[in-house]
Amino acid sequence: MKTIGLITSGGDSPGMNAAVRSVVRSSSYNGLIVKAASRGYQGVLDNDIRELDSDSVSGIIQRGGTILKTARCKEFHTAEGREKAATVLKSHEIDALIVIGGDGSFRGADLLSNEHQMPVIGIPATIDNDLAGTDETIGYDTALNTAMVAIDKIRDTADAHDRLFLVEVMGRDVGFIALETGISIGAELILLPEAQTKTEEVISSLKSILKEQIRSSIVVVAEGNGTGGAWNLADQIKDDFSKYDMKVCILGHIQRGGTPTARDRVLASQLGHAAVKAAIEGHTSVMVGVVNNQIKLSPLKMASSKKKDIDYDTLELSKILQ
Ligand code: ADP
């Protein structure tokens, strides 16, 4: 083992740079060279590959986004694309590829490994926190804090006018961000993709909440909830709440950017180091994760095929506290 390949792939998340830095510095500590491709699998196919040394990752731990850039690459979905990628990686004498990304990137990595005997290690980075095999993914904590701070500001203006706000957060398939942001801002109602809420249920819950209080109310809506997102929901309930000054706010891409929290920087540093160690030990097709504060390796197949469930005790708690 002499050379490690490295990419960031798929959706970006804050903390990816901290993981890049950790992979590079841990490799250097172990006498290994790191060759990184720009723009994920696309950069591999374009042979856009450069060597990174310890100095080249100075001053990036606090930066959101990824210095390597990330991309979605259609060609890598084809067997020919993956064959070309394997040829490029082998021409650089890359002995193992570390992929920082989400479930899609891991599906591609797993295929590359099986078809071309290229050892691959995954580092889970997505704001959605939906990957089985790790308690938390890189970027989730930052996204949560970004959403919380933004909604705290919305609460100030909502309070000033006794307004009803529908705030949409990211989460098409899973509701981690909605659930934990909702708890942290004291939401009056939280709507998740896991509970495909019907509009009539929202109307009756909101009516009973509004009967009991005359102050502001905030409904946190995951974009994948059965009501079709905050704008759709507003449209469906506006007649029932016409006497309230109802407002909609879509938080959108601010949830993806920004300087990573301390927790994400530390997690990314731990996982970057664990990935290099796993590569040196000869593991392949595994994802590094943290489970109960311990580093754990799990099959990439599991991480890429099984969405992690939200914690149903936390969901119950959110209902008690509403
Ligand atoms: P994420 O890794 O954030 O889930 P995507 O699902 O967009 O993001 O996947 C990132 C890239 O991984 C895709 O653009 C593609 O190049 C590769 N990929 C995703 N799914 C597959 C697959 N089933 N087969 C091969 N490559 C895949």
mmCIF file of N, CA and C in Angstrom, residues 75-182:
data_model
loop_
_atom_site.group_PDB
_atom_site.id
_atom_site.type_symbol
_atom_site.label_atom_id
_atom_site.label_comp_id
_atom_site.label_asym_id
_atom_site.label_seq_id
_atom_site.Cartn_x
_atom_site.Cartn_y
_atom_site.Cartn_z
ATOM 1 N N GLU A 75 -21.897 9.092 -16.315
ATOM 2 C CA GLU A 75 -21.109 8.042 -16.978
ATOM 3 C C GLU A 75 -20.708 6.934 -16.002
ATOM 4 N N PHE A 76 -20.547 7.296 -14.747
ATOM 5 C CA PHE A 76 -20.116 6.301 -13.756
ATOM 6 C C PHE A 76 -21.224 5.289 -13.461
ATOM 7 N N HIS A 77 -22.443 5.597 -13.857
ATOM 8 C CA HIS A 77 -23.548 4.641 -13.697
ATOM 9 C C HIS A 77 -23.405 3.479 -14.673
ATOM 10 N N THR A 78 -22.592 3.643 -15.721
ATOM 11 C CA THR A 78 -22.456 2.570 -16.723
ATOM 12 C C THR A 78 -21.222 1.721 -16.427
ATOM 13 N N ALA A 79 -21.278 0.448 -16.848
ATOM 14 C CA ALA A 79 -20.141 -0.461 -16.637
ATOM 15 C C ALA A 79 -18.908 0.070 -17.372
ATOM 16 N N GLU A 80 -19.121 0.674 -18.556
ATOM 17 C CA GLU A 80 -17.987 1.208 -19.337
ATOM 18 C C GLU A 80 -17.336 2.370 -18.581
ATOM 19 N N GLY A 81 -18.180 3.213 -17.990
ATOM 20 C CA GLY A 81 -17.669 4.357 -17.229
ATOM 21 C C GLY A 81 -16.809 3.887 -16.067
ATOM 22 N N ARG A 82 -17.292 2.871 -15.371
ATOM 23 C CA ARG A 82 -16.541 2.385 -14.200
ATOM 24 C C ARG A 82 -15.246 1.704 -14.635
ATOM 25 N N GLU A 83 -15.275 1.043 -15.797
ATOM 26 C CA GLU A 83 -14.048 0.403 -16.306
ATOM 27 C C GLU A 83 -12.998 1.478 -16.618
ATOM 28 N N LYS A 84 -13.476 2.555 -17.242
ATOM 29 C CA LYS A 84 -12.558 3.657 -17.567
ATOM 30 C C LYS A 84 -11.975 4.256 -16.269
ATOM 31 N N ALA A 85 -12.854 4.411 -15.269
ATOM 32 C CA ALA A 85 -12.398 4.973 -13.985
ATOM 33 C C ALA A 85 -11.330 4.081 -13.359
ATOM 34 N N ALA A 86 -11.566 2.762 -13.400
ATOM 35 C CA ALA A 86 -10.596 1.823 -12.816
ATOM 36 C C ALA A 86 -9.256 1.922 -13.546
ATOM 37 N N THR A 87 -9.317 2.064 -14.870
ATOM 38 C CA THR A 87 -8.080 2.170 -15.663
ATOM 39 C C THR A 87 -7.310 3.427 -15.274
ATOM 40 N N VAL A 88 -8.040 4.549 -15.119
ATOM 41 C CA VAL A 88 -7.371 5.806 -14.731
ATOM 42 C C VAL A 88 -6.743 5.656 -13.347
ATOM 43 N N LEU A 89 -7.510 5.094 -12.405
ATOM 44 C CA LEU A 89 -6.990 4.948 -11.030
ATOM 45 C C LEU A 89 -5.741 4.071 -11.019
ATOM 46 N N LYS A 90 -5.770 2.986 -11.794
ATOM 47 C CA LYS A 90 -4.611 2.070 -11.826
ATOM 48 C C LYS A 90 -3.413 2.739 -12.504
ATOM 49 N N SER A 91 -3.689 3.610 -13.489
ATOM 50 C CA SER A 91 -2.573 4.304 -14.161
ATOM 51 C C SER A 91 -1.850 5.245 -13.184
ATOM 52 N N HIS A 92 -2.561 5.652 -12.122
ATOM 53 C CA HIS A 92 -1.924 6.487 -11.086
ATOM 54 C C HIS A 92 -1.382 5.628 -9.940
ATOM 55 N N GLU A 93 -1.420 4.314 -10.139
ATOM 56 C CA GLU A 93 -0.947 3.351 -9.123
ATOM 57 C C GLU A 93 -1.668 3.543 -7.782
ATOM 58 N N ILE A 94 -2.958 3.864 -7.888
ATOM 59 C CA ILE A 94 -3.768 4.024 -6.670
ATOM 60 C C ILE A 94 -4.138 2.640 -6.139
ATOM 61 N N ASP A 95 -3.812 2.390 -4.864
ATOM 62 C CA ASP A 95 -4.027 1.062 -4.276
ATOM 63 C C ASP A 95 -5.390 0.940 -3.606
ATOM 64 N N ALA A 96 -5.963 2.060 -3.197
ATOM 65 C CA ALA A 96 -7.298 2.035 -2.561
ATOM 66 C C ALA A 96 -7.914 3.415 -2.744
ATOM 67 N N LEU A 97 -9.238 3.441 -2.926
ATOM 68 C CA LEU A 97 -9.931 4.719 -3.130
ATOM 69 C C LEU A 97 -10.801 5.027 -1.908
ATOM 70 N N ILE A 98 -10.628 6.225 -1.362
ATOM 71 C CA ILE A 98 -11.504 6.675 -0.260
ATOM 72 C C ILE A 98 -12.537 7.643 -0.844
ATOM 73 N N VAL A 99 -13.821 7.330 -0.599
ATOM 74 C CA VAL A 99 -14.917 8.116 -1.162
ATOM 75 C C VAL A 99 -15.658 8.806 -0.015
ATOM 76 N N ILE A 100 -15.643 10.139 -0.039
ATOM 77 C CA ILE A 100 -16.382 10.909 0.971
ATOM 78 C C ILE A 100 -17.704 11.316 0.326
ATOM 79 N N GLY A 101 -18.830 10.765 0.803
ATOM 80 C CA GLY A 101 -20.100 11.068 0.135
ATOM 81 C C GLY A 101 -21.276 10.392 0.806
ATOM 82 N N GLY A 102 -22.359 10.233 0.046
ATOM 83 C CA GLY A 102 -23.585 9.644 0.569
ATOM 84 C C GLY A 102 -23.884 8.285 -0.054
ATOM 85 N N ASP A 103 -25.124 7.834 0.083
ATOM 86 C CA ASP A 103 -25.451 6.458 -0.323
ATOM 87 C C ASP A 103 -25.246 6.199 -1.817
ATOM 88 N N GLY A 104 -25.551 7.187 -2.670
ATOM 89 C CA GLY A 104 -25.350 7.011 -4.108
ATOM 90 C C GLY A 104 -23.876 6.796 -4.421
ATOM 91 N N SER A 105 -23.026 7.632 -3.853
ATOM 92 C CA SER A 105 -21.583 7.511 -4.078
ATOM 93 C C SER A 105 -21.082 6.141 -3.622
ATOM 94 N N PHE A 106 -21.660 5.634 -2.542
ATOM 95 C CA PHE A 106 -21.230 4.325 -2.022
ATOM 96 C C PHE A 106 -21.705 3.180 -2.918
ATOM 97 N N ARG A 107 -22.874 3.343 -3.536
ATOM 98 C CA ARG A 107 -23.336 2.306 -4.479
ATOM 99 C C ARG A 107 -22.347 2.198 -5.640
ATOM 100 N N GLY A 108 -21.938 3.360 -6.146
ATOM 101 C CA GLY A 108 -20.966 3.388 -7.244
ATOM 102 C C GLY A 108 -19.637 2.789 -6.805
ATOM 103 N N ALA A 109 -19.187 3.140 -5.604
ATOM 104 C CA ALA A 109 -17.897 2.646 -5.095
ATOM 105 C C ALA A 109 -17.928 1.132 -4.941
ATOM 106 N N ASP A 110 -19.043 0.623 -4.457
ATOM 107 C CA ASP A 110 -19.178 -0.820 -4.249
ATOM 108 C C ASP A 110 -19.085 -1.562 -5.590
ATOM 109 N N LEU A 111 -19.727 -1.012 -6.614
ATOM 110 C CA LEU A 111 -19.666 -1.632 -7.943
ATOM 111 C C LEU A 111 -18.233 -1.597 -8.474
ATOM 112 N N LEU A 112 -17.577 -0.464 -8.308
ATOM 113 C CA LEU A 112 -16.186 -0.325 -8.780
ATOM 114 C C LEU A 112 -15.298 -1.378 -8.120
ATOM 115 N N SER A 113 -15.499 -1.560 -6.840
ATOM 116 C CA SER A 113 -14.692 -2.530 -6.100
ATOM 117 C C SER A 113 -14.961 -3.957 -6.589
ATOM 118 N N ASN A 114 -16.241 -4.291 -6.743
ATOM 119 C CA ASN A 114 -16.581 -5.668 -7.158
ATOM 120 C C ASN A 114 -16.161 -5.958 -8.586
ATOM 121 N N GLU A 115 -16.313 -4.986 -9.464
ATOM 122 C CA GLU A 115 -16.043 -5.237 -10.883
ATOM 123 C C GLU A 115 -14.555 -5.176 -11.227
ATOM 124 N N HIS A 116 -13.785 -4.378 -10.457
ATOM 125 C CA HIS A 116 -12.389 -4.136 -10.867
ATOM 126 C C HIS A 116 -11.382 -4.343 -9.738
ATOM 127 N N GLN A 117 -11.823 -5.013 -8.680
ATOM 128 C CA GLN A 117 -10.920 -5.332 -7.565
ATOM 129 C C GLN A 117 -10.164 -4.085 -7.069
ATOM 130 N N MET A 118 -10.875 -2.976 -7.051
ATOM 131 C CA MET A 118 -10.274 -1.757 -6.492
ATOM 132 C C MET A 118 -10.787 -1.622 -5.052
ATOM 133 N N PRO A 119 -9.892 -1.716 -4.056
ATOM 134 C CA PRO A 119 -10.364 -1.548 -2.678
ATOM 135 C C PRO A 119 -10.971 -0.149 -2.473
ATOM 136 N N VAL A 120 -12.149 -0.085 -1.848
ATOM 137 C CA VAL A 120 -12.784 1.219 -1.598
ATOM 138 C C VAL A 120 -13.239 1.302 -0.141
ATOM 139 N N ILE A 121 -13.096 2.506 0.404
ATOM 140 C CA ILE A 121 -13.551 2.790 1.777
ATOM 141 C C ILE A 121 -14.444 4.031 1.700
ATOM 142 N N GLY A 122 -15.614 3.981 2.349
ATOM 143 C CA GLY A 122 -16.530 5.122 2.336
ATOM 144 C C GLY A 122 -16.472 5.907 3.639
ATOM 145 N N ILE A 123 -16.549 7.231 3.509
ATOM 146 C CA ILE A 123 -16.680 8.109 4.682
ATOM 147 C C ILE A 123 -18.033 8.804 4.557
ATOM 148 N N PRO A 124 -18.946 8.599 5.520
ATOM 149 C CA PRO A 124 -20.316 9.113 5.381
ATOM 150 C C PRO A 124 -20.407 10.631 5.573
ATOM 151 N N ALA A 125 -20.777 11.325 4.518
ATOM 152 C CA ALA A 125 -20.919 12.781 4.604
ATOM 153 C C ALA A 125 -22.202 13.180 3.899
ATOM 154 N N THR A 126 -23.185 13.546 4.651
ATOM 155 C CA THR A 126 -24.454 14.058 4.116
ATOM 156 C C THR A 126 -25.199 14.763 5.236
ATOM 157 N N ILE A 127 -25.840 15.877 4.904
ATOM 158 C CA ILE A 127 -26.566 16.599 5.965
ATOM 159 C C ILE A 127 -27.794 15.815 6.428
ATOM 160 N N ASP A 128 -28.233 14.823 5.620
ATOM 161 C CA ASP A 128 -29.489 14.121 5.934
ATOM 162 C C ASP A 128 -29.377 13.130 7.092
ATOM 163 N N ASN A 129 -28.176 12.711 7.417
ATOM 164 C CA ASN A 129 -27.935 11.751 8.515
ATOM 165 C C ASN A 129 -28.657 10.418 8.303
ATOM 166 N N ASP A 130 -28.851 10.024 7.051
ATOM 167 C CA ASP A 130 -29.715 8.869 6.779
ATOM 168 C C ASP A 130 -28.968 7.567 6.503
ATOM 169 N N LEU A 131 -27.657 7.534 6.762
ATOM 170 C CA LEU A 131 -26.899 6.328 6.417
ATOM 171 C C LEU A 131 -26.837 5.346 7.583
ATOM 172 N N ALA A 132 -27.282 4.111 7.325
ATOM 173 C CA ALA A 132 -27.157 3.058 8.341
ATOM 174 C C ALA A 132 -25.666 2.769 8.534
ATOM 175 N N GLY A 133 -25.275 2.440 9.776
ATOM 176 C CA GLY A 133 -23.871 2.101 10.044
ATOM 177 C C GLY A 133 -23.112 3.212 10.748
ATOM 178 N N THR A 134 -23.760 4.324 11.002
ATOM 179 C CA THR A 134 -23.120 5.381 11.797
ATOM 180 C C THR A 134 -24.210 6.166 12.538
ATOM 181 N N ASP A 135 -23.900 6.553 13.769
ATOM 182 C CA ASP A 135 -24.898 7.322 14.531
ATOM 183 C C ASP A 135 -25.101 8.697 13.900
ATOM 184 N N GLU A 136 -24.028 9.235 13.331
ATOM 185 C CA GLU A 136 -24.139 10.569 12.743
ATOM 186 C C GLU A 136 -23.272 10.673 11.492
ATOM 187 N N THR A 137 -23.727 11.431 10.526
ATOM 188 C CA THR A 137 -22.937 11.647 9.306
ATOM 189 C C THR A 137 -22.319 13.046 9.358
ATOM 190 N N ILE A 138 -21.237 13.222 8.607
ATOM 191 C CA ILE A 138 -20.541 14.517 8.590
ATOM 192 C C ILE A 138 -21.448 15.565 7.925
ATOM 193 N N GLY A 139 -21.696 16.650 8.598
ATOM 194 C CA GLY A 139 -22.515 17.736 8.044
ATOM 195 C C GLY A 139 -23.873 17.863 8.708
ATOM 196 N N TYR A 140 -24.319 16.779 9.328
ATOM 197 C CA TYR A 140 -25.654 16.805 9.930
ATOM 198 C C TYR A 140 -25.735 17.827 11.068
ATOM 199 N N ASP A 141 -24.756 17.795 11.947
ATOM 200 C CA ASP A 141 -24.812 18.689 13.111
ATOM 201 C C ASP A 141 -24.788 20.163 12.680
ATOM 202 N N THR A 142 -23.993 20.449 11.651
ATOM 203 C CA THR A 142 -23.932 21.833 11.163
ATOM 204 C C THR A 142 -25.275 22.248 10.565
ATOM 205 N N ALA A 143 -25.866 21.359 9.758
ATOM 206 C CA ALA A 143 -27.156 21.677 9.124
ATOM 207 C C ALA A 143 -28.226 21.935 10.182
ATOM 208 N N LEU A 144 -28.189 21.105 11.219
ATOM 209 C CA LEU A 144 -29.148 21.235 12.316
ATOM 210 C C LEU A 144 -29.014 22.602 13.000
ATOM 211 N N ASN A 145 -27.776 22.968 13.283
ATOM 212 C CA ASN A 145 -27.535 24.252 13.954
ATOM 213 C C ASN A 145 -27.888 25.431 13.056
ATOM 214 N N THR A 146 -27.613 25.286 11.750
ATOM 215 C CA THR A 146 -27.970 26.358 10.810
ATOM 216 C C THR A 146 -29.477 26.552 10.802
ATOM 217 N N ALA A 147 -30.207 25.442 10.730
ATOM 218 C CA ALA A 147 -31.678 25.532 10.695
ATOM 219 C C ALA A 147 -32.201 26.107 12.013
ATOM 220 N N MET A 148 -31.613 25.677 13.112
ATOM 221 C CA MET A 148 -32.073 26.158 14.426
ATOM 222 C C MET A 148 -31.887 27.676 14.560
ATOM 223 N N VAL A 149 -30.712 28.145 14.189
ATOM 224 C CA VAL A 149 -30.437 29.589 14.310
ATOM 225 C C VAL A 149 -31.386 30.386 13.403
ATOM 226 N N ALA A 150 -31.616 29.882 12.189
ATOM 227 C CA ALA A 150 -32.508 30.586 11.251
ATOM 228 C C ALA A 150 -33.928 30.638 11.809
ATOM 229 N N ILE A 151 -34.395 29.503 12.371
ATOM 230 C CA ILE A 151 -35.788 29.479 12.857
ATOM 231 C C ILE A 151 -35.936 30.290 14.146
ATOM 232 N N ASP A 152 -34.879 30.353 14.954
ATOM 233 C CA ASP A 152 -34.927 31.246 16.130
ATOM 234 C C ASP A 152 -35.228 32.679 15.684
ATOM 235 N N LYS A 153 -34.628 33.077 14.565
ATOM 236 C CA LYS A 153 -34.861 34.450 14.054
ATOM 237 C C LYS A 153 -36.298 34.588 13.561
ATOM 238 N N ILE A 154 -36.785 33.541 12.918
ATOM 239 C CA ILE A 154 -38.180 33.570 12.446
ATOM 240 C C ILE A 154 -39.117 33.668 13.655
ATOM 241 N N ARG A 155 -38.759 32.989 14.740
ATOM 242 C CA ARG A 155 -39.600 33.024 15.949
ATOM 243 C C ARG A 155 -39.732 34.454 16.474
ATOM 244 N N ASP A 156 -38.636 35.211 16.421
ATOM 245 C CA ASP A 156 -38.697 36.599 16.912
ATOM 246 C C ASP A 156 -39.761 37.394 16.170
ATOM 247 N N THR A 157 -39.741 37.304 14.851
ATOM 248 C CA THR A 157 -40.712 38.093 14.090
ATOM 249 C C THR A 157 -42.108 37.488 14.215
ATOM 250 N N ALA A 158 -42.184 36.156 14.312
ATOM 251 C CA ALA A 158 -43.488 35.505 14.488
ATOM 252 C C ALA A 158 -44.119 35.950 15.804
ATOM 253 N N ASP A 159 -43.301 36.016 16.852
ATOM 254 C CA ASP A 159 -43.791 36.436 18.179
ATOM 255 C C ASP A 159 -44.302 37.874 18.153
ATOM 256 N N ALA A 160 -43.558 38.718 17.433
ATOM 257 C CA ALA A 160 -43.917 40.144 17.405
ATOM 258 C C ALA A 160 -45.304 40.363 16.808
ATOM 259 N N HIS A 161 -45.717 39.471 15.914
ATOM 260 C CA HIS A 161 -47.008 39.651 15.231
ATOM 261 C C HIS A 161 -48.035 38.556 15.541
ATOM 262 N N ASP A 162 -47.693 37.619 16.443
ATOM 263 C CA ASP A 162 -48.544 36.447 16.692
ATOM 264 C C ASP A 162 -48.875 35.721 15.384
ATOM 265 N N ARG A 163 -47.838 35.437 14.631
ATOM 266 C CA ARG A 163 -48.046 34.835 13.324
ATOM 267 C C ARG A 163 -47.901 33.321 13.339
ATOM 268 N N LEU A 164 -48.492 32.719 12.324
ATOM 269 C CA LEU A 164 -48.333 31.281 12.091
ATOM 270 C C LEU A 164 -47.341 31.112 10.936
ATOM 271 N N PHE A 165 -46.223 30.431 11.206
ATOM 272 C CA PHE A 165 -45.201 30.218 10.172
ATOM 273 C C PHE A 165 -45.108 28.735 9.809
ATOM 274 N N LEU A 166 -45.049 28.450 8.517
ATOM 275 C CA LEU A 166 -44.726 27.103 8.050
ATOM 276 C C LEU A 166 -43.294 27.176 7.532
ATOM 277 N N VAL A 167 -42.368 26.486 8.196
ATOM 278 C CA VAL A 167 -40.959 26.554 7.791
ATOM 279 C C VAL A 167 -40.545 25.203 7.229
ATOM 280 N N GLU A 168 -40.091 25.217 5.985
ATOM 281 C CA GLU A 168 -39.689 23.956 5.351
ATOM 282 C C GLU A 168 -38.188 23.745 5.485
ATOM 283 N N VAL A 169 -37.822 22.552 5.957
ATOM 284 C CA VAL A 169 -36.399 22.187 6.057
ATOM 285 C C VAL A 169 -36.132 21.023 5.109
ATOM 286 N N MET A 170 -34.826 20.748 4.870
ATOM 287 C CA MET A 170 -34.479 19.663 3.945
ATOM 288 C C MET A 170 -34.817 18.310 4.549
ATOM 289 N N GLY A 171 -35.026 17.330 3.702
ATOM 290 C CA GLY A 171 -35.366 15.974 4.130
ATOM 291 C C GLY A 171 -36.450 15.420 3.228
ATOM 292 N N ARG A 172 -36.016 14.861 2.084
ATOM 293 C CA ARG A 172 -36.992 14.325 1.132
ATOM 294 C C ARG A 172 -37.491 12.955 1.582
ATOM 295 N N ASP A 173 -36.550 12.120 2.092
ATOM 296 C CA ASP A 173 -36.921 10.744 2.466
ATOM 297 C C ASP A 173 -36.857 10.506 3.967
ATOM 298 N N VAL A 174 -36.032 11.290 4.654
ATOM 299 C CA VAL A 174 -35.870 11.066 6.091
ATOM 300 C C VAL A 174 -36.017 12.379 6.862
ATOM 301 N N GLY A 175 -36.481 12.272 8.102
ATOM 302 C CA GLY A 175 -36.842 13.485 8.846
ATOM 303 C C GLY A 175 -35.914 13.857 9.980
ATOM 304 N N PHE A 176 -34.639 13.433 9.916
ATOM 305 C CA PHE A 176 -33.741 13.763 11.036
ATOM 306 C C PHE A 176 -33.662 15.273 11.265
ATOM 307 N N ILE A 177 -33.454 16.027 10.172
ATOM 308 C CA ILE A 177 -33.290 17.486 10.342
ATOM 309 C C ILE A 177 -34.581 18.085 10.899
ATOM 310 N N ALA A 178 -35.721 17.689 10.336
ATOM 311 C CA ALA A 178 -36.997 18.269 10.789
ATOM 312 C C ALA A 178 -37.250 17.936 12.259
ATOM 313 N N LEU A 179 -37.028 16.688 12.624
ATOM 314 C CA LEU A 179 -37.337 16.256 13.987
ATOM 315 C C LEU A 179 -36.471 16.980 15.021
ATOM 316 N N GLU A 180 -35.154 16.959 14.806
ATOM 317 C CA GLU A 180 -34.281 17.523 15.839
ATOM 318 C C GLU A 180 -34.269 19.055 15.800
ATOM 319 N N THR A 181 -34.431 19.635 14.598
ATOM 320 C CA THR A 181 -34.567 21.100 14.554
ATOM 321 C C THR A 181 -35.861 21.483 15.260
ATOM 322 N N GLY A 182 -36.929 20.727 14.959
ATOM 323 C CA GLY A 182 -38.232 21.023 15.564
ATOM 324 C C GLY A 182 -38.162 21.005 17.078
#
